[in-house]
mmCIF file of C-alpha atoms in Angstrom:
data_model
loop_
_atom_site.group_PDB
_atom_site.id
_atom_site.type_symbol
_atom_site.label_atom_id
_atom_site.label_comp_id
_atom_site.label_asym_id
_atom_site.label_seq_id
_atom_site.Cartn_x
_atom_site.Cartn_y
_atom_site.Cartn_z
ATOM 1 C CA MET A 162 -117.312 79.621 79.714
ATOM 2 C CA TYR A 163 -117.957 82.624 81.945
ATOM 3 C CA SER A 164 -115.408 82.289 84.703
ATOM 4 C CA ASP A 165 -115.906 84.206 87.941
ATOM 5 C CA LEU A 166 -113.019 86.092 89.537
ATOM 6 C CA LEU A 167 -114.729 86.509 92.888
ATOM 7 C CA PHE A 168 -117.727 85.192 94.809
ATOM 8 C CA ASN A 169 -118.408 84.197 98.409
ATOM 9 C CA LEU A 170 -119.787 80.682 98.623
ATOM 10 C CA THR A 171 -120.622 80.829 102.341
ATOM 11 C CA GLN A 172 -122.580 84.063 102.082
ATOM 12 C CA LEU A 173 -124.274 82.783 98.943
ATOM 13 C CA ILE A 174 -125.515 79.714 100.795
ATOM 14 C CA GLN A 175 -126.763 81.899 103.644
ATOM 15 C CA ASP A 176 -128.854 83.847 101.127
ATOM 16 C CA SER A 177 -129.946 80.701 99.292
ATOM 17 C CA ASP A 178 -129.384 77.083 100.330
ATOM 18 C CA LEU A 179 -126.794 74.334 99.988
ATOM 19 C CA ASP A 180 -128.685 72.333 97.366
ATOM 20 C CA SER A 181 -129.190 75.341 95.087
ATOM 21 C CA VAL A 182 -125.549 76.384 95.259
ATOM 22 C CA SER A 183 -124.420 72.803 94.646
ATOM 23 C CA GLN A 184 -126.589 72.755 91.513
ATOM 24 C CA ILE A 185 -125.032 76.023 90.346
ATOM 25 C CA LEU A 186 -121.545 74.560 90.757
ATOM 26 C CA ALA A 187 -122.617 71.487 88.799
ATOM 27 C CA GLU A 188 -123.951 73.699 85.997
ATOM 28 C CA MET A 189 -120.697 75.663 85.945
ATOM 29 C CA ALA A 190 -118.778 72.399 85.680
ATOM 30 C CA SER A 191 -121.091 71.230 82.902
ATOM 31 C CA ASN A 192 -120.362 74.472 81.012
ATOM 32 C CA LYS A 193 -116.610 73.903 81.462
ATOM 33 C CA THR A 194 -116.083 77.075 83.479
ATOM 34 C CA PHE A 195 -112.335 77.588 83.655
ATOM 35 C CA PHE A 196 -112.147 79.140 87.126
ATOM 36 C CA ALA A 197 -114.311 80.252 90.043
ATOM 37 C CA LEU A 198 -112.591 81.963 92.957
ATOM 38 C CA ASP A 199 -114.148 81.840 96.408
ATOM 39 C CA SER A 200 -113.201 84.737 98.688
ATOM 40 C CA GLY A 201 -113.611 85.366 102.395
ATOM 41 C CA ILE A 202 -113.524 88.296 104.786
ATOM 42 C CA LYS A 203 -111.696 86.970 107.856
ATOM 43 C CA ALA A 204 -108.113 85.861 108.425
ATOM 44 C CA ASP A 205 -108.886 82.201 109.052
ATOM 45 C CA ASP A 206 -112.280 81.606 107.415
ATOM 46 C CA ILE A 207 -110.818 79.577 104.551
ATOM 47 C CA TRP A 208 -111.101 76.314 106.499
ATOM 48 C CA ASP A 209 -114.851 76.776 107.002
ATOM 49 C CA ARG A 210 -115.202 77.886 103.391
ATOM 50 C CA LEU A 211 -113.416 74.748 102.215
ATOM 51 C CA ARG A 212 -115.715 72.539 104.294
ATOM 52 C CA THR A 213 -118.721 74.320 102.814
ATOM 53 C CA PHE A 214 -117.436 73.754 99.291
ATOM 54 C CA GLU A 215 -116.796 70.068 100.033
ATOM 55 C CA GLU A 216 -120.387 69.761 101.292
ATOM 56 C CA CYS A 217 -121.547 71.183 97.974
ATOM 57 C CA LEU A 218 -119.345 68.731 96.101
ATOM 58 C CA ASP A 219 -120.863 65.819 97.994
ATOM 59 C CA LEU A 220 -124.283 66.795 96.664
ATOM 60 C CA ILE A 221 -123.146 66.566 93.026
ATOM 61 C CA GLU A 222 -124.088 63.073 91.939
ATOM 62 C CA ASP A 223 -122.325 63.006 88.571
ATOM 63 C CA SER A 224 -118.716 61.962 89.232
ATOM 64 C CA ASP A 225 -117.342 63.762 86.164
ATOM 65 C CA LEU A 226 -119.039 67.036 87.120
ATOM 66 C CA LYS A 227 -117.857 66.622 90.694
ATOM 67 C CA LYS A 228 -114.280 66.152 89.519
ATOM 68 C CA TYR A 229 -114.436 69.161 87.206
ATOM 69 C CA ALA A 230 -115.982 71.352 89.919
ATOM 70 C CA SER A 231 -113.124 70.464 92.252
ATOM 71 C CA GLN A 232 -110.639 71.475 89.552
ATOM 72 C CA MET A 233 -112.232 74.834 88.671
ATOM 73 C CA ILE A 234 -112.385 76.161 92.250
ATOM 74 C CA TYR A 235 -109.734 78.481 93.669
ATOM 75 C CA PHE A 236 -109.497 80.355 96.956
ATOM 76 C CA SER A 237 -108.182 83.606 98.329
ATOM 77 C CA ALA A 238 -107.600 84.552 101.965
ATOM 78 C CA GLY A 239 -107.718 88.081 103.295
ATOM 79 C CA ILE A 240 -109.043 90.506 105.878
ATOM 80 C CA MET A 241 -111.731 93.021 104.995
ATOM 81 C CA PRO A 242 -111.622 96.310 106.922
ATOM 82 C CA ASP A 243 -114.066 96.513 109.814
ATOM 83 C CA LEU A 244 -113.522 98.031 113.242
ATOM 84 C CA GLU A 245 -112.480 94.768 114.902
ATOM 85 C CA SER A 246 -109.951 93.814 112.234
ATOM 86 C CA VAL A 247 -108.546 97.358 112.079
ATOM 87 C CA GLU A 248 -108.054 97.606 115.829
ATOM 88 C CA ASN A 249 -106.506 94.123 116.080
ATOM 89 C CA ARG A 250 -104.616 94.257 112.799
ATOM 90 C CA TYR A 251 -101.276 92.901 114.043
ATOM 91 C CA ASP A 252 -102.856 89.799 115.577
ATOM 92 C CA TYR A 253 -105.032 89.366 112.510
ATOM 93 C CA ILE A 254 -102.081 89.582 110.125
ATOM 94 C CA GLU A 255 -100.173 86.990 112.130
ATOM 95 C CA ASN A 256 -103.238 84.761 112.016
ATOM 96 C CA LEU A 257 -103.590 85.300 108.263
ATOM 97 C CA GLU A 258 -99.987 84.326 107.562
ATOM 98 C CA ASP A 259 -100.251 81.241 109.766
ATOM 99 C CA THR A 260 -103.517 80.253 108.082
ATOM 100 C CA ILE A 261 -102.096 80.599 104.583
ATOM 101 C CA THR A 262 -98.986 78.631 105.512
ATOM 102 C CA ASP A 263 -100.958 75.871 107.241
ATOM 103 C CA PHE A 264 -103.419 75.600 104.369
ATOM 104 C CA LYS A 265 -100.719 75.394 101.715
ATOM 105 C CA ASP A 266 -98.800 72.821 103.788
ATOM 106 C CA SER A 267 -101.869 70.710 104.513
ATOM 107 C CA ASP A 268 -102.679 67.378 102.907
ATOM 108 C CA SER A 269 -105.916 68.753 101.449
ATOM 109 C CA GLU A 270 -106.381 68.152 97.734
ATOM 110 C CA PHE A 271 -107.106 71.898 97.544
ATOM 111 C CA ALA A 272 -103.868 73.023 99.200
ATOM 112 C CA ASP A 273 -102.554 74.406 95.907
ATOM 113 C CA SER A 274 -105.854 76.127 95.142
ATOM 114 C CA LEU A 275 -105.151 79.008 97.551
ATOM 115 C CA ILE A 276 -103.706 81.455 95.046
ATOM 116 C CA ALA A 277 -104.240 85.016 96.300
ATOM 117 C CA ILE A 278 -104.414 87.328 99.288
ATOM 118 C CA GLY A 279 -107.586 89.357 99.609
ATOM 119 C CA PRO A 280 -109.967 90.914 99.191
ATOM 120 C CA CYS A 281 -108.305 93.573 101.276
ATOM 121 C CA GLY A 282 -108.106 97.324 101.094
ATOM 122 C CA ILE A 283 -110.107 100.443 101.821
ATOM 123 C CA ASP A 284 -113.883 100.819 102.093
ATOM 124 C CA HIS A 285 -115.590 104.140 102.823
ATOM 125 C CA ASP A 286 -118.791 103.367 100.941
ATOM 126 C CA TRP A 287 -121.104 103.610 103.912
ATOM 127 C CA GLU A 288 -124.206 102.810 101.850
ATOM 128 C CA SER A 289 -122.776 99.648 100.277
ATOM 129 C CA VAL A 290 -125.084 96.610 100.287
ATOM 130 C CA GLU A 291 -122.127 94.597 101.539
ATOM 131 C CA TYR A 292 -122.155 96.565 104.791
ATOM 132 C CA GLU A 293 -125.849 97.219 105.260
ATOM 133 C CA GLY A 294 -126.406 99.065 108.513
ATOM 134 C CA ARG A 295 -122.691 99.639 109.084
ATOM 135 C CA GLN A 296 -121.976 102.663 111.240
ATOM 136 C CA HIS A 297 -119.146 104.960 110.216
ATOM 137 C CA ASP A 298 -119.022 107.318 113.203
ATOM 138 C CA TYR A 299 -116.028 105.392 114.520
ATOM 139 C CA PHE A 300 -114.026 106.052 111.351
ATOM 140 C CA ASP A 301 -112.180 109.074 112.655
ATOM 141 C CA TYR A 302 -108.756 110.153 111.397
ATOM 142 C CA LYS A 303 -106.905 107.588 113.515
ATOM 143 C CA THR A 304 -109.142 104.709 112.428
ATOM 144 C CA VAL A 305 -108.749 105.611 108.763
ATOM 145 C CA SER A 306 -104.981 105.643 109.294
ATOM 146 C CA ASP A 307 -105.140 102.249 111.008
ATOM 147 C CA GLU A 308 -107.328 100.890 108.187
ATOM 148 C CA ARG A 309 -104.663 101.976 105.729
ATOM 149 C CA ASP A 310 -102.092 100.207 107.906
ATOM 150 C CA LEU A 311 -104.115 96.967 107.831
ATOM 151 C CA PHE A 312 -104.128 97.152 104.045
ATOM 152 C CA ALA A 313 -100.397 97.868 103.929
ATOM 153 C CA LEU A 314 -99.685 94.895 106.203
ATOM 154 C CA GLN A 315 -101.560 92.575 103.836
ATOM 155 C CA MET A 316 -99.772 94.009 100.819
ATOM 156 C CA THR A 317 -96.457 93.468 102.608
ATOM 157 C CA LEU A 318 -97.443 89.889 103.420
ATOM 158 C CA ALA A 319 -98.355 89.266 99.785
ATOM 159 C CA LYS A 320 -94.947 90.577 98.769
ATOM 160 C CA LYS A 321 -93.259 88.321 101.313
ATOM 161 C CA LEU A 322 -95.213 85.242 100.159
ATOM 162 C CA ASN A 323 -94.988 86.167 96.458
ATOM 163 C CA MET A 324 -98.770 86.090 96.038
ATOM 164 C CA PRO A 325 -101.072 88.301 93.944
ATOM 165 C CA VAL A 326 -103.576 90.516 95.738
ATOM 166 C CA ILE A 327 -107.289 91.127 95.246
ATOM 167 C CA VAL A 328 -107.767 94.789 96.186
ATOM 168 C CA HIS A 329 -111.084 96.078 97.472
ATOM 169 C CA SER A 330 -111.269 99.867 97.137
ATOM 170 C CA ARG A 331 -114.458 101.881 97.553
ATOM 171 C CA LYS A 332 -114.456 105.662 97.929
ATOM 172 C CA GLY A 333 -110.918 105.485 99.252
ATOM 173 C CA PHE A 334 -108.655 106.096 96.268
ATOM 174 C CA LYS A 335 -106.158 108.306 98.110
ATOM 175 C CA GLU A 336 -105.588 105.795 100.898
ATOM 176 C CA THR A 337 -105.418 102.949 98.374
ATOM 177 C CA SER A 338 -102.945 104.732 96.115
ATOM 178 C CA ASP A 339 -100.805 105.787 99.092
ATOM 179 C CA VAL A 340 -100.394 102.152 100.129
ATOM 180 C CA LEU A 341 -99.683 100.903 96.615
ATOM 181 C CA LYS A 342 -97.017 103.553 96.088
ATOM 182 C CA ALA A 343 -95.434 102.810 99.458
ATOM 183 C CA ILE A 344 -95.348 98.991 99.330
ATOM 184 C CA LYS A 345 -94.523 98.659 95.625
ATOM 185 C CA TRP A 346 -96.094 95.220 95.187
ATOM 186 C CA ASN A 347 -98.167 95.824 92.088
ATOM 187 C CA ARG A 348 -99.273 92.311 91.297
ATOM 188 C CA GLY A 349 -102.986 91.733 91.434
ATOM 189 C CA VAL A 350 -106.423 93.025 90.539
ATOM 190 C CA ILE A 351 -108.638 95.925 91.561
ATOM 191 C CA HIS A 352 -111.925 94.099 91.965
ATOM 192 C CA GLY A 353 -115.393 95.574 91.414
ATOM 193 C CA TYR A 354 -113.886 98.674 89.806
ATOM 194 C CA SER A 355 -115.869 101.822 90.646
ATOM 195 C CA TYR A 356 -113.550 104.795 90.071
ATOM 196 C CA SER A 357 -113.116 107.170 87.124
ATOM 197 C CA LYS A 358 -110.757 107.049 84.162
ATOM 198 C CA SER A 359 -108.054 109.131 85.835
ATOM 199 C CA GLU A 360 -107.835 106.651 88.715
ATOM 200 C CA LEU A 361 -107.926 103.830 86.189
ATOM 201 C CA ASP A 362 -104.817 105.190 84.489
ATOM 202 C CA PHE A 363 -103.049 105.198 87.859
ATOM 203 C CA PHE A 364 -103.795 101.515 88.450
ATOM 204 C CA LEU A 365 -102.983 100.480 84.886
ATOM 205 C CA ASP A 366 -99.681 102.369 84.908
ATOM 206 C CA LEU A 367 -98.646 100.361 87.973
ATOM 207 C CA GLY A 368 -99.551 97.099 86.250
ATOM 208 C CA TRP A 369 -102.820 96.202 87.962
ATOM 209 C CA TYR A 370 -105.580 94.145 86.395
ATOM 210 C CA ILE A 371 -109.133 95.527 86.516
ATOM 211 C CA SER A 372 -112.236 93.490 87.301
ATOM 212 C CA PHE A 373 -115.874 94.439 86.726
ATOM 213 C CA SER A 374 -118.977 93.127 88.497
ATOM 214 C CA GLY A 375 -122.674 93.207 87.671
ATOM 215 C CA ALA A 376 -122.858 96.750 89.027
ATOM 216 C CA VAL A 377 -121.636 98.027 85.645
ATOM 217 C CA THR A 378 -124.958 97.004 84.080
ATOM 218 C CA TYR A 379 -126.956 99.479 86.190
ATOM 219 C CA SER A 380 -128.013 102.026 83.584
ATOM 220 C CA GLY A 381 -129.530 104.236 86.250
ATOM 221 C CA LYS A 382 -126.129 105.052 87.702
ATOM 222 C CA LYS A 383 -125.079 108.665 87.163
ATOM 223 C CA ASN A 384 -121.738 107.612 85.734
ATOM 224 C CA ALA A 385 -123.117 104.871 83.452
ATOM 225 C CA SER A 386 -121.709 106.481 80.307
ATOM 226 C CA ASP A 387 -118.347 107.021 81.976
ATOM 227 C CA MET A 388 -118.275 103.408 83.131
ATOM 228 C CA ALA A 389 -119.047 102.210 79.594
ATOM 229 C CA GLU A 390 -116.056 104.222 78.389
ATOM 230 C CA ILE A 391 -113.900 102.713 81.125
ATOM 231 C CA ILE A 392 -115.003 99.192 80.194
ATOM 232 C CA ALA A 393 -113.901 99.799 76.621
ATOM 233 C CA TYR A 394 -110.668 101.490 77.718
ATOM 234 C CA VAL A 395 -109.170 98.689 79.839
ATOM 235 C CA PRO A 396 -106.566 96.816 77.741
ATOM 236 C CA LYS A 397 -107.582 93.334 76.679
ATOM 237 C CA ASP A 398 -104.687 91.804 78.615
ATOM 238 C CA ARG A 399 -105.795 93.429 81.905
ATOM 239 C CA ILE A 400 -109.533 92.749 82.105
ATOM 240 C CA LEU A 401 -111.207 90.320 84.498
ATOM 241 C CA ILE A 402 -114.879 89.764 85.386
ATOM 242 C CA GLU A 403 -116.609 88.733 88.609
ATOM 243 C CA SER A 404 -120.063 88.147 90.013
ATOM 244 C CA ASP A 405 -119.142 89.446 93.494
ATOM 245 C CA SER A 406 -122.101 87.306 94.501
ATOM 246 C CA PRO A 407 -124.304 87.258 96.437
ATOM 247 C CA TYR A 408 -124.223 91.018 95.759
ATOM 248 C CA TYR A 409 -124.736 93.186 92.648
ATOM 249 C CA ALA A 410 -126.950 90.978 90.528
ATOM 250 C CA PRO A 411 -126.768 92.281 86.954
ATOM 251 C CA VAL A 412 -129.671 93.693 84.975
ATOM 252 C CA PRO A 413 -132.250 92.195 84.414
ATOM 253 C CA LEU A 414 -131.879 90.509 87.823
ATOM 254 C CA LYS A 415 -131.019 93.575 89.903
ATOM 255 C CA ASN A 416 -132.184 93.466 93.547
ATOM 256 C CA THR A 417 -132.179 89.668 93.624
ATOM 257 C CA VAL A 418 -129.626 87.334 95.209
ATOM 258 C CA ASN A 419 -126.740 87.203 92.778
ATOM 259 C CA THR A 420 -124.981 83.930 91.878
ATOM 260 C CA PRO A 421 -122.198 82.862 89.496
ATOM 261 C CA ALA A 422 -124.974 81.484 87.270
ATOM 262 C CA ASN A 423 -125.669 85.106 86.253
ATOM 263 C CA MET A 424 -122.231 85.679 84.766
ATOM 264 C CA ASN A 425 -123.536 85.525 81.180
ATOM 265 C CA TYR A 426 -125.392 88.818 81.663
ATOM 266 C CA ILE A 427 -122.219 90.553 82.818
ATOM 267 C CA TYR A 428 -120.099 89.080 80.029
ATOM 268 C CA ASP A 429 -122.711 89.989 77.395
ATOM 269 C CA TYR A 430 -122.907 93.585 78.648
ATOM 270 C CA ILE A 431 -119.145 94.103 78.811
ATOM 271 C CA ALA A 432 -118.632 92.391 75.458
ATOM 272 C CA SER A 433 -121.155 94.749 73.864
ATOM 273 C CA LYS A 434 -119.274 97.780 75.194
ATOM 274 C CA ARG A 435 -116.016 96.406 73.845
ATOM 275 C CA GLY A 436 -117.468 95.413 70.484
ATOM 276 C CA LEU A 437 -116.609 91.712 70.524
ATOM 277 C CA PRO A 438 -118.425 88.387 71.010
ATOM 278 C CA SER A 439 -118.961 87.189 74.578
ATOM 279 C CA SER A 440 -117.102 83.977 73.780
ATOM 280 C CA LYS A 441 -113.992 85.927 72.801
ATOM 281 C CA LEU A 442 -114.214 88.035 75.955
ATOM 282 C CA SER A 443 -114.491 84.816 77.956
ATOM 283 C CA ASN A 444 -111.275 83.519 76.407
ATOM 284 C CA LEU A 445 -109.494 86.802 77.174
ATOM 285 C CA VAL A 446 -110.578 86.677 80.811
ATOM 286 C CA ASP A 447 -109.448 83.068 81.188
ATOM 287 C CA ASP A 448 -106.054 83.913 79.677
ATOM 288 C CA ASN A 449 -105.663 86.901 82.015
ATOM 289 C CA PHE A 450 -106.535 84.778 85.023
ATOM 290 C CA LYS A 451 -103.857 82.270 84.058
ATOM 291 C CA LYS A 452 -101.237 84.987 83.623
ATOM 292 C CA LEU A 453 -102.010 86.676 86.918
ATOM 293 C CA PHE A 454 -102.732 83.769 89.243
ATOM 294 C CA LEU A 455 -101.336 80.576 87.724
#
């Protein structure tokens, strides 16, 4: 029940603690969660993320729950756009490809659990909680162009490696759409969807899946009614759901540290907007994950 397309285990532990996160993973395993995908932000952070997950596993005393937790976890590897990664994009891309290859060729029991590139993309949401205090003065025309290039390089790598992509796009639809039209590798998901219906049609027409986070439950948002319409509009074979934790805790937990344990609130909200039981929505999401990633 209540799978999670995207969360960041390392950041979650930084905002909480190892024991608490280990308990959450055990609860997810107890509830037979089908998948939970851990994402990163740097080219080679997957090795540290794996070690962190293994530390959490070691704290799960029940052997059956430990085994199930190890089976439900998946990983992605990608480069989020910040000034350092944009300026050094060619070195970073080379590092990303080497990291993915080394990980998949390793003798780790999780070697086959690396299933996607990303999150990667465009982010011009200067007030985002994910980039608190981030300065945007350096994002001049050239930097925006280079950011688009970093995204295109990752899309090209995904095409080369035949891997789906988790696209991060905030207030940068034009740059995002330009890259997608140019690279023509339309296999993946637009995570944490935040655009309007017209942009949604663009992504759907290309074949992209759409994922929603707890941010859709914020009734105070100006576009809340529009977002409810969008939630209902996404075809049942294209919808995915994420916690994006530790960010965007859903109502009634807004402004707290978000965790995958809060997924039921997001599923219940989205299910209500689509007029179906949460359990049925959960089955749809699991089926879509299998089709896209497995």
